[in-house]
Structures are given as C-alpha cells and as structure tokens.
Amino acid sequence: EENEEVNTLRSDILTNCQEVYQAKFITGELDVDDDAVWNSYVAEIEGMNLDGLTEIVQTAYDRAHS
C-alpha cells in the first residue's frame, strides 16, 4: 500500500514537472527567474502532496536504517 502511494505521487509529480514545466522553462515560455512564475510552480508541486510523499519516503528510510 505504501509503495503504491509513493509510486502514484511520484509519477504524478514527475509527469507534471517533465511534461508541463520543463519544456516551458527551457523554451522561455515561462521565465524561471520570475518569482511569481516560480512560486506558482512550487505551489502547484506542493499541492500535489509533495509533503506526504516526503513523509512516506522518510518513514520508510528511517525504518530501513534503524
């Protein structure tokens, strides 16, 4: 169950980063140096439960290394 949730969250976040933002930042469609654009990008990624993913991975890491 934990692995499934990690895989889903990770996949959603990476897909969003790679398919939506990466090309737009590279081509200049979005300006990575524009704080408003960057903050919007970060907020969107955080809104995809990045903290939840981090917590799950950290818990699994702690469990494996304790």
mmCIF file with all atom_site columns, N, CA and C in Angstrom, residues 10-54:
data_model
loop_
_atom_site.group_PDB
_atom_site.id
_atom_site.type_symbol
_atom_site.label_atom_id
_atom_site.label_alt_id
_atom_site.label_comp_id
_atom_site.label_asym_id
_atom_site.label_entity_id
_atom_site.label_seq_id
_atom_site.pdbx_PDB_ins_code
_atom_site.Cartn_x
_atom_site.Cartn_y
_atom_site.Cartn_z
_atom_site.occupancy
_atom_site.B_iso_or_equiv
_atom_site.pdbx_formal_charge
_atom_site.auth_seq_id
_atom_site.auth_comp_id
_atom_site.auth_asym_id
_atom_site.auth_atom_id
_atom_site.pdbx_PDB_model_num
ATOM 1   N N  . ARG A 1 10 ? 4.735  10.056 -6.827  1.00 0.00 ? 10 ARG A N  1
ATOM 2   C CA . ARG A 1 10 ? 5.983  10.327 -7.554  1.00 0.00 ? 10 ARG A CA 1
ATOM 3   C C  . ARG A 1 10 ? 5.711  10.470 -9.049  1.00 0.00 ? 10 ARG A C  1
ATOM 4   N N  . SER A 1 11 ? 4.928  9.576  -9.580  1.00 0.00 ? 11 SER A N  1
ATOM 5   C CA . SER A 1 11 ? 4.603  9.613  -11.004 1.00 0.00 ? 11 SER A CA 1
ATOM 6   C C  . SER A 1 11 ? 3.860  10.895 -11.378 1.00 0.00 ? 11 SER A C  1
ATOM 7   N N  . ASP A 1 12 ? 2.874  11.261 -10.580 1.00 0.00 ? 12 ASP A N  1
ATOM 8   C CA . ASP A 1 12 ? 2.102  12.481 -10.855 1.00 0.00 ? 12 ASP A CA 1
ATOM 9   C C  . ASP A 1 12 ? 2.990  13.717 -10.818 1.00 0.00 ? 12 ASP A C  1
ATOM 10  N N  . ILE A 1 13 ? 3.834  13.798 -9.808  1.00 0.00 ? 13 ILE A N  1
ATOM 11  C CA . ILE A 1 13 ? 4.712  14.966 -9.664  1.00 0.00 ? 13 ILE A CA 1
ATOM 12  C C  . ILE A 1 13 ? 5.720  15.024 -10.800 1.00 0.00 ? 13 ILE A C  1
ATOM 13  N N  . LEU A 1 14 ? 6.371  13.906 -11.092 1.00 0.00 ? 14 LEU A N  1
ATOM 14  C CA . LEU A 1 14 ? 7.365  13.897 -12.168 1.00 0.00 ? 14 LEU A CA 1
ATOM 15  C C  . LEU A 1 14 ? 6.736  14.186 -13.525 1.00 0.00 ? 14 LEU A C  1
ATOM 16  N N  . THR A 1 15 ? 5.569  13.641 -13.774 1.00 0.00 ? 15 THR A N  1
ATOM 17  C CA . THR A 1 15 ? 4.883  13.904 -15.036 1.00 0.00 ? 15 THR A CA 1
ATOM 18  C C  . THR A 1 15 ? 4.595  15.387 -15.172 1.00 0.00 ? 15 THR A C  1
ATOM 19  N N  . ASN A 1 16 ? 4.092  15.991 -14.109 1.00 0.00 ? 16 ASN A N  1
ATOM 20  C CA . ASN A 1 16 ? 3.797  17.418 -14.134 1.00 0.00 ? 16 ASN A CA 1
ATOM 21  C C  . ASN A 1 16 ? 5.068  18.220 -14.401 1.00 0.00 ? 16 ASN A C  1
ATOM 22  N N  . CYS A 1 17 ? 6.137  17.888 -13.714 1.00 0.00 ? 17 CYS A N  1
ATOM 23  C CA . CYS A 1 17 ? 7.402  18.614 -13.888 1.00 0.00 ? 17 CYS A CA 1
ATOM 24  C C  . CYS A 1 17 ? 7.936  18.465 -15.300 1.00 0.00 ? 17 CYS A C  1
ATOM 25  N N  . GLN A 1 18 ? 7.953  17.245 -15.775 1.00 0.00 ? 18 GLN A N  1
ATOM 26  C CA . GLN A 1 18 ? 8.561  16.967 -17.072 1.00 0.00 ? 18 GLN A CA 1
ATOM 27  C C  . GLN A 1 18 ? 7.699  17.394 -18.249 1.00 0.00 ? 18 GLN A C  1
ATOM 28  N N  . GLU A 1 19 ? 6.422  17.101 -18.191 1.00 0.00 ? 19 GLU A N  1
ATOM 29  C CA . GLU A 1 19 ? 5.579  17.348 -19.349 1.00 0.00 ? 19 GLU A CA 1
ATOM 30  C C  . GLU A 1 19 ? 5.020  18.764 -19.389 1.00 0.00 ? 19 GLU A C  1
ATOM 31  N N  . VAL A 1 20 ? 4.809  19.372 -18.238 1.00 0.00 ? 20 VAL A N  1
ATOM 32  C CA . VAL A 1 20 ? 4.189  20.688 -18.223 1.00 0.00 ? 20 VAL A CA 1
ATOM 33  C C  . VAL A 1 20 ? 5.239  21.792 -18.107 1.00 0.00 ? 20 VAL A C  1
ATOM 34  N N  . TYR A 1 21 ? 6.120  21.661 -17.152 1.00 0.00 ? 21 TYR A N  1
ATOM 35  C CA . TYR A 1 21 ? 7.005  22.784 -16.853 1.00 0.00 ? 21 TYR A CA 1
ATOM 36  C C  . TYR A 1 21 ? 8.361  22.734 -17.522 1.00 0.00 ? 21 TYR A C  1
ATOM 37  N N  . GLN A 1 22 ? 8.958  21.596 -17.644 1.00 0.00 ? 22 GLN A N  1
ATOM 38  C CA . GLN A 1 22 ? 10.318 21.505 -18.167 1.00 0.00 ? 22 GLN A CA 1
ATOM 39  C C  . GLN A 1 22 ? 10.445 22.196 -19.529 1.00 0.00 ? 22 GLN A C  1
ATOM 40  N N  . ALA A 1 23 ? 9.612  21.832 -20.467 1.00 0.00 ? 23 ALA A N  1
ATOM 41  C CA . ALA A 1 23 ? 9.687  22.422 -21.806 1.00 0.00 ? 23 ALA A CA 1
ATOM 42  C C  . ALA A 1 23 ? 9.402  23.921 -21.774 1.00 0.00 ? 23 ALA A C  1
ATOM 43  N N  . LYS A 1 24 ? 8.454  24.322 -20.948 1.00 0.00 ? 24 LYS A N  1
ATOM 44  C CA . LYS A 1 24 ? 8.108  25.738 -20.885 1.00 0.00 ? 24 LYS A CA 1
ATOM 45  C C  . LYS A 1 24 ? 9.247  26.569 -20.302 1.00 0.00 ? 24 LYS A C  1
ATOM 46  N N  . PHE A 1 25 ? 9.956  26.035 -19.317 1.00 0.00 ? 25 PHE A N  1
ATOM 47  C CA . PHE A 1 25 ? 11.110 26.746 -18.771 1.00 0.00 ? 25 PHE A CA 1
ATOM 48  C C  . PHE A 1 25 ? 12.250 26.773 -19.785 1.00 0.00 ? 25 PHE A C  1
ATOM 49  N N  . ILE A 1 26 ? 12.476 25.657 -20.462 1.00 0.00 ? 26 ILE A N  1
ATOM 50  C CA . ILE A 1 26 ? 13.567 25.573 -21.434 1.00 0.00 ? 26 ILE A CA 1
ATOM 51  C C  . ILE A 1 26 ? 13.331 26.504 -22.609 1.00 0.00 ? 26 ILE A C  1
ATOM 52  N N  . THR A 1 27 ? 12.110 26.544 -23.121 1.00 0.00 ? 27 THR A N  1
ATOM 53  C CA . THR A 1 27 ? 11.811 27.365 -24.298 1.00 0.00 ? 27 THR A CA 1
ATOM 54  C C  . THR A 1 27 ? 11.607 28.836 -23.967 1.00 0.00 ? 27 THR A C  1
ATOM 55  N N  . GLY A 1 28 ? 11.497 29.136 -22.692 1.00 0.00 ? 28 GLY A N  1
ATOM 56  C CA . GLY A 1 28 ? 11.279 30.520 -22.294 1.00 0.00 ? 28 GLY A CA 1
ATOM 57  C C  . GLY A 1 28 ? 9.818  30.918 -22.235 1.00 0.00 ? 28 GLY A C  1
ATOM 58  N N  . GLU A 1 29 ? 8.935  29.978 -22.497 1.00 0.00 ? 29 GLU A N  1
ATOM 59  C CA . GLU A 1 29 ? 7.504  30.284 -22.394 1.00 0.00 ? 29 GLU A CA 1
ATOM 60  C C  . GLU A 1 29 ? 7.171  30.724 -20.969 1.00 0.00 ? 29 GLU A C  1
ATOM 61  N N  . LEU A 1 30 ? 7.848  30.110 -20.005 1.00 0.00 ? 30 LEU A N  1
ATOM 62  C CA . LEU A 1 30 ? 7.765  30.547 -18.608 1.00 0.00 ? 30 LEU A CA 1
ATOM 63  C C  . LEU A 1 30 ? 9.162  30.974 -18.178 1.00 0.00 ? 30 LEU A C  1
ATOM 64  N N  . ASP A 1 31 ? 9.238  32.084 -17.480 1.00 0.00 ? 31 ASP A N  1
ATOM 65  C CA . ASP A 1 31 ? 10.520 32.632 -17.047 1.00 0.00 ? 31 ASP A CA 1
ATOM 66  C C  . ASP A 1 31 ? 10.865 32.115 -15.652 1.00 0.00 ? 31 ASP A C  1
ATOM 67  N N  . VAL A 1 32 ? 11.861 31.253 -15.591 1.00 0.00 ? 32 VAL A N  1
ATOM 68  C CA . VAL A 1 32 ? 12.267 30.659 -14.321 1.00 0.00 ? 32 VAL A CA 1
ATOM 69  C C  . VAL A 1 32 ? 12.779 31.715 -13.344 1.00 0.00 ? 32 VAL A C  1
ATOM 70  N N  . ASP A 1 33 ? 13.196 32.857 -13.847 1.00 0.00 ? 33 ASP A N  1
ATOM 71  C CA . ASP A 1 33 ? 13.690 33.932 -12.991 1.00 0.00 ? 33 ASP A CA 1
ATOM 72  C C  . ASP A 1 33 ? 12.581 34.850 -12.474 1.00 0.00 ? 33 ASP A C  1
ATOM 73  N N  . ASP A 1 34 ? 11.368 34.629 -12.935 1.00 0.00 ? 34 ASP A N  1
ATOM 74  C CA . ASP A 1 34 ? 10.220 35.412 -12.472 1.00 0.00 ? 34 ASP A CA 1
ATOM 75  C C  . ASP A 1 34 ? 9.700  34.761 -11.187 1.00 0.00 ? 34 ASP A C  1
ATOM 76  N N  . ASP A 1 35 ? 9.819  35.482 -10.084 1.00 0.00 ? 35 ASP A N  1
ATOM 77  C CA . ASP A 1 35 ? 9.436  34.922 -8.784  1.00 0.00 ? 35 ASP A CA 1
ATOM 78  C C  . ASP A 1 35 ? 7.980  34.463 -8.755  1.00 0.00 ? 35 ASP A C  1
ATOM 79  N N  . ALA A 1 36 ? 7.095  35.186 -9.384  1.00 0.00 ? 36 ALA A N  1
ATOM 80  C CA . ALA A 1 36 ? 5.685  34.802 -9.386  1.00 0.00 ? 36 ALA A CA 1
ATOM 81  C C  . ALA A 1 36 ? 5.483  33.480 -10.122 1.00 0.00 ? 36 ALA A C  1
ATOM 82  N N  . VAL A 1 37 ? 6.156  33.319 -11.245 1.00 0.00 ? 37 VAL A N  1
ATOM 83  C CA . VAL A 1 37 ? 6.067  32.081 -12.018 1.00 0.00 ? 37 VAL A CA 1
ATOM 84  C C  . VAL A 1 37 ? 6.658  30.928 -11.208 1.00 0.00 ? 37 VAL A C  1
ATOM 85  N N  . TRP A 1 38 ? 7.834  31.145 -10.641 1.00 0.00 ? 38 TRP A N  1
ATOM 86  C CA . TRP A 1 38 ? 8.488  30.097 -9.866  1.00 0.00 ? 38 TRP A CA 1
ATOM 87  C C  . TRP A 1 38 ? 7.652  29.710 -8.646  1.00 0.00 ? 38 TRP A C  1
ATOM 88  N N  . ASN A 1 39 ? 7.136  30.703 -7.942  1.00 0.00 ? 39 ASN A N  1
ATOM 89  C CA . ASN A 1 39 ? 6.326  30.422 -6.753  1.00 0.00 ? 39 ASN A CA 1
ATOM 90  C C  . ASN A 1 39 ? 5.051  29.665 -7.111  1.00 0.00 ? 39 ASN A C  1
ATOM 91  N N  . SER A 1 40 ? 4.482  29.974 -8.257  1.00 0.00 ? 40 SER A N  1
ATOM 92  C CA . SER A 1 40 ? 3.302  29.256 -8.729  1.00 0.00 ? 40 SER A CA 1
ATOM 93  C C  . SER A 1 40 ? 3.651  27.804 -9.022  1.00 0.00 ? 40 SER A C  1
ATOM 94  N N  . TYR A 1 41 ? 4.783  27.592 -9.651  1.00 0.00 ? 41 TYR A N  1
ATOM 95  C CA . TYR A 1 41 ? 5.271  26.247 -9.948  1.00 0.00 ? 41 TYR A CA 1
ATOM 96  C C  . TYR A 1 41 ? 5.467  25.449 -8.657  1.00 0.00 ? 41 TYR A C  1
ATOM 97  N N  . VAL A 1 42 ? 6.151  26.045 -7.699  1.00 0.00 ? 42 VAL A N  1
ATOM 98  C CA . VAL A 1 42 ? 6.400  25.379 -6.419  1.00 0.00 ? 42 VAL A CA 1
ATOM 99  C C  . VAL A 1 42 ? 5.082  25.075 -5.705  1.00 0.00 ? 42 VAL A C  1
ATOM 100 N N  . ALA A 1 43 ? 4.159  26.025 -5.697  1.00 0.00 ? 43 ALA A N  1
ATOM 101 C CA . ALA A 1 43 ? 2.870  25.822 -5.040  1.00 0.00 ? 43 ALA A CA 1
ATOM 102 C C  . ALA A 1 43 ? 2.095  24.677 -5.690  1.00 0.00 ? 43 ALA A C  1
ATOM 103 N N  . GLU A 1 44 ? 2.163  24.586 -7.002  1.00 0.00 ? 44 GLU A N  1
ATOM 104 C CA . GLU A 1 44 ? 1.452  23.505 -7.689  1.00 0.00 ? 44 GLU A CA 1
ATOM 105 C C  . GLU A 1 44 ? 2.034  22.144 -7.311  1.00 0.00 ? 44 GLU A C  1
ATOM 106 N N  . ILE A 1 45 ? 3.355  22.053 -7.281  1.00 0.00 ? 45 ILE A N  1
ATOM 107 C CA . ILE A 1 45 ? 4.010  20.797 -6.909  1.00 0.00 ? 45 ILE A CA 1
ATOM 108 C C  . ILE A 1 45 ? 3.696  20.452 -5.455  1.00 0.00 ? 45 ILE A C  1
ATOM 109 N N  . GLU A 1 46 ? 3.758  21.427 -4.581  1.00 0.00 ? 46 GLU A N  1
ATOM 110 C CA . GLU A 1 46 ? 3.424  21.195 -3.171  1.00 0.00 ? 46 GLU A CA 1
ATOM 111 C C  . GLU A 1 46 ? 1.965  20.767 -3.030  1.00 0.00 ? 46 GLU A C  1
ATOM 112 N N  . GLY A 1 47 ? 1.101  21.319 -3.855  1.00 0.00 ? 47 GLY A N  1
ATOM 113 C CA . GLY A 1 47 ? -0.318 20.982 -3.834  1.00 0.00 ? 47 GLY A CA 1
ATOM 114 C C  . GLY A 1 47 ? -0.603 19.562 -4.315  1.00 0.00 ? 47 GLY A C  1
ATOM 115 N N  . MET A 1 48 ? 0.397  18.933 -4.910  1.00 0.00 ? 48 MET A N  1
ATOM 116 C CA . MET A 1 48 ? 0.249  17.550 -5.363  1.00 0.00 ? 48 MET A CA 1
ATOM 117 C C  . MET A 1 48 ? 0.680  16.577 -4.266  1.00 0.00 ? 48 MET A C  1
ATOM 118 N N  . ASN A 1 49 ? 0.726  17.060 -3.034  1.00 0.00 ? 49 ASN A N  1
ATOM 119 C CA . ASN A 1 49 ? 1.055  16.273 -1.842  1.00 0.00 ? 49 ASN A CA 1
ATOM 120 C C  . ASN A 1 49 ? 2.532  15.894 -1.777  1.00 0.00 ? 49 ASN A C  1
ATOM 121 N N  . LEU A 1 50 ? 3.396  16.836 -2.120  1.00 0.00 ? 50 LEU A N  1
ATOM 122 C CA . LEU A 1 50 ? 4.832  16.614 -2.010  1.00 0.00 ? 50 LEU A CA 1
ATOM 123 C C  . LEU A 1 50 ? 5.237  16.315 -0.569  1.00 0.00 ? 50 LEU A C  1
ATOM 124 N N  . ASP A 1 51 ? 4.619  17.019 0.387   1.00 0.00 ? 51 ASP A N  1
ATOM 125 C CA . ASP A 1 51 ? 4.934  16.760 1.796   1.00 0.00 ? 51 ASP A CA 1
ATOM 126 C C  . ASP A 1 51 ? 4.550  15.340 2.203   1.00 0.00 ? 51 ASP A C  1
ATOM 127 N N  . GLY A 1 52 ? 3.427  14.859 1.712   1.00 0.00 ? 52 GLY A N  1
ATOM 128 C CA . GLY A 1 52 ? 3.011  13.493 2.001   1.00 0.00 ? 52 GLY A CA 1
ATOM 129 C C  . GLY A 1 52 ? 3.991  12.481 1.434   1.00 0.00 ? 52 GLY A C  1
ATOM 130 N N  . LEU A 1 53 ? 4.452  12.722 0.213   1.00 0.00 ? 53 LEU A N  1
ATOM 131 C CA . LEU A 1 53 ? 5.437  11.842 -0.414  1.00 0.00 ? 53 LEU A CA 1
ATOM 132 C C  . LEU A 1 53 ? 6.729  11.839 0.393   1.00 0.00 ? 53 LEU A C  1
ATOM 133 N N  . THR A 1 54 ? 7.176  13.025 0.771   1.00 0.00 ? 54 THR A N  1
ATOM 134 C CA . THR A 1 54 ? 8.402  13.142 1.556   1.00 0.00 ? 54 THR A CA 1
ATOM 135 C C  . THR A 1 54 ? 8.278  12.396 2.880   1.00 0.00 ? 54 THR A C  1
#
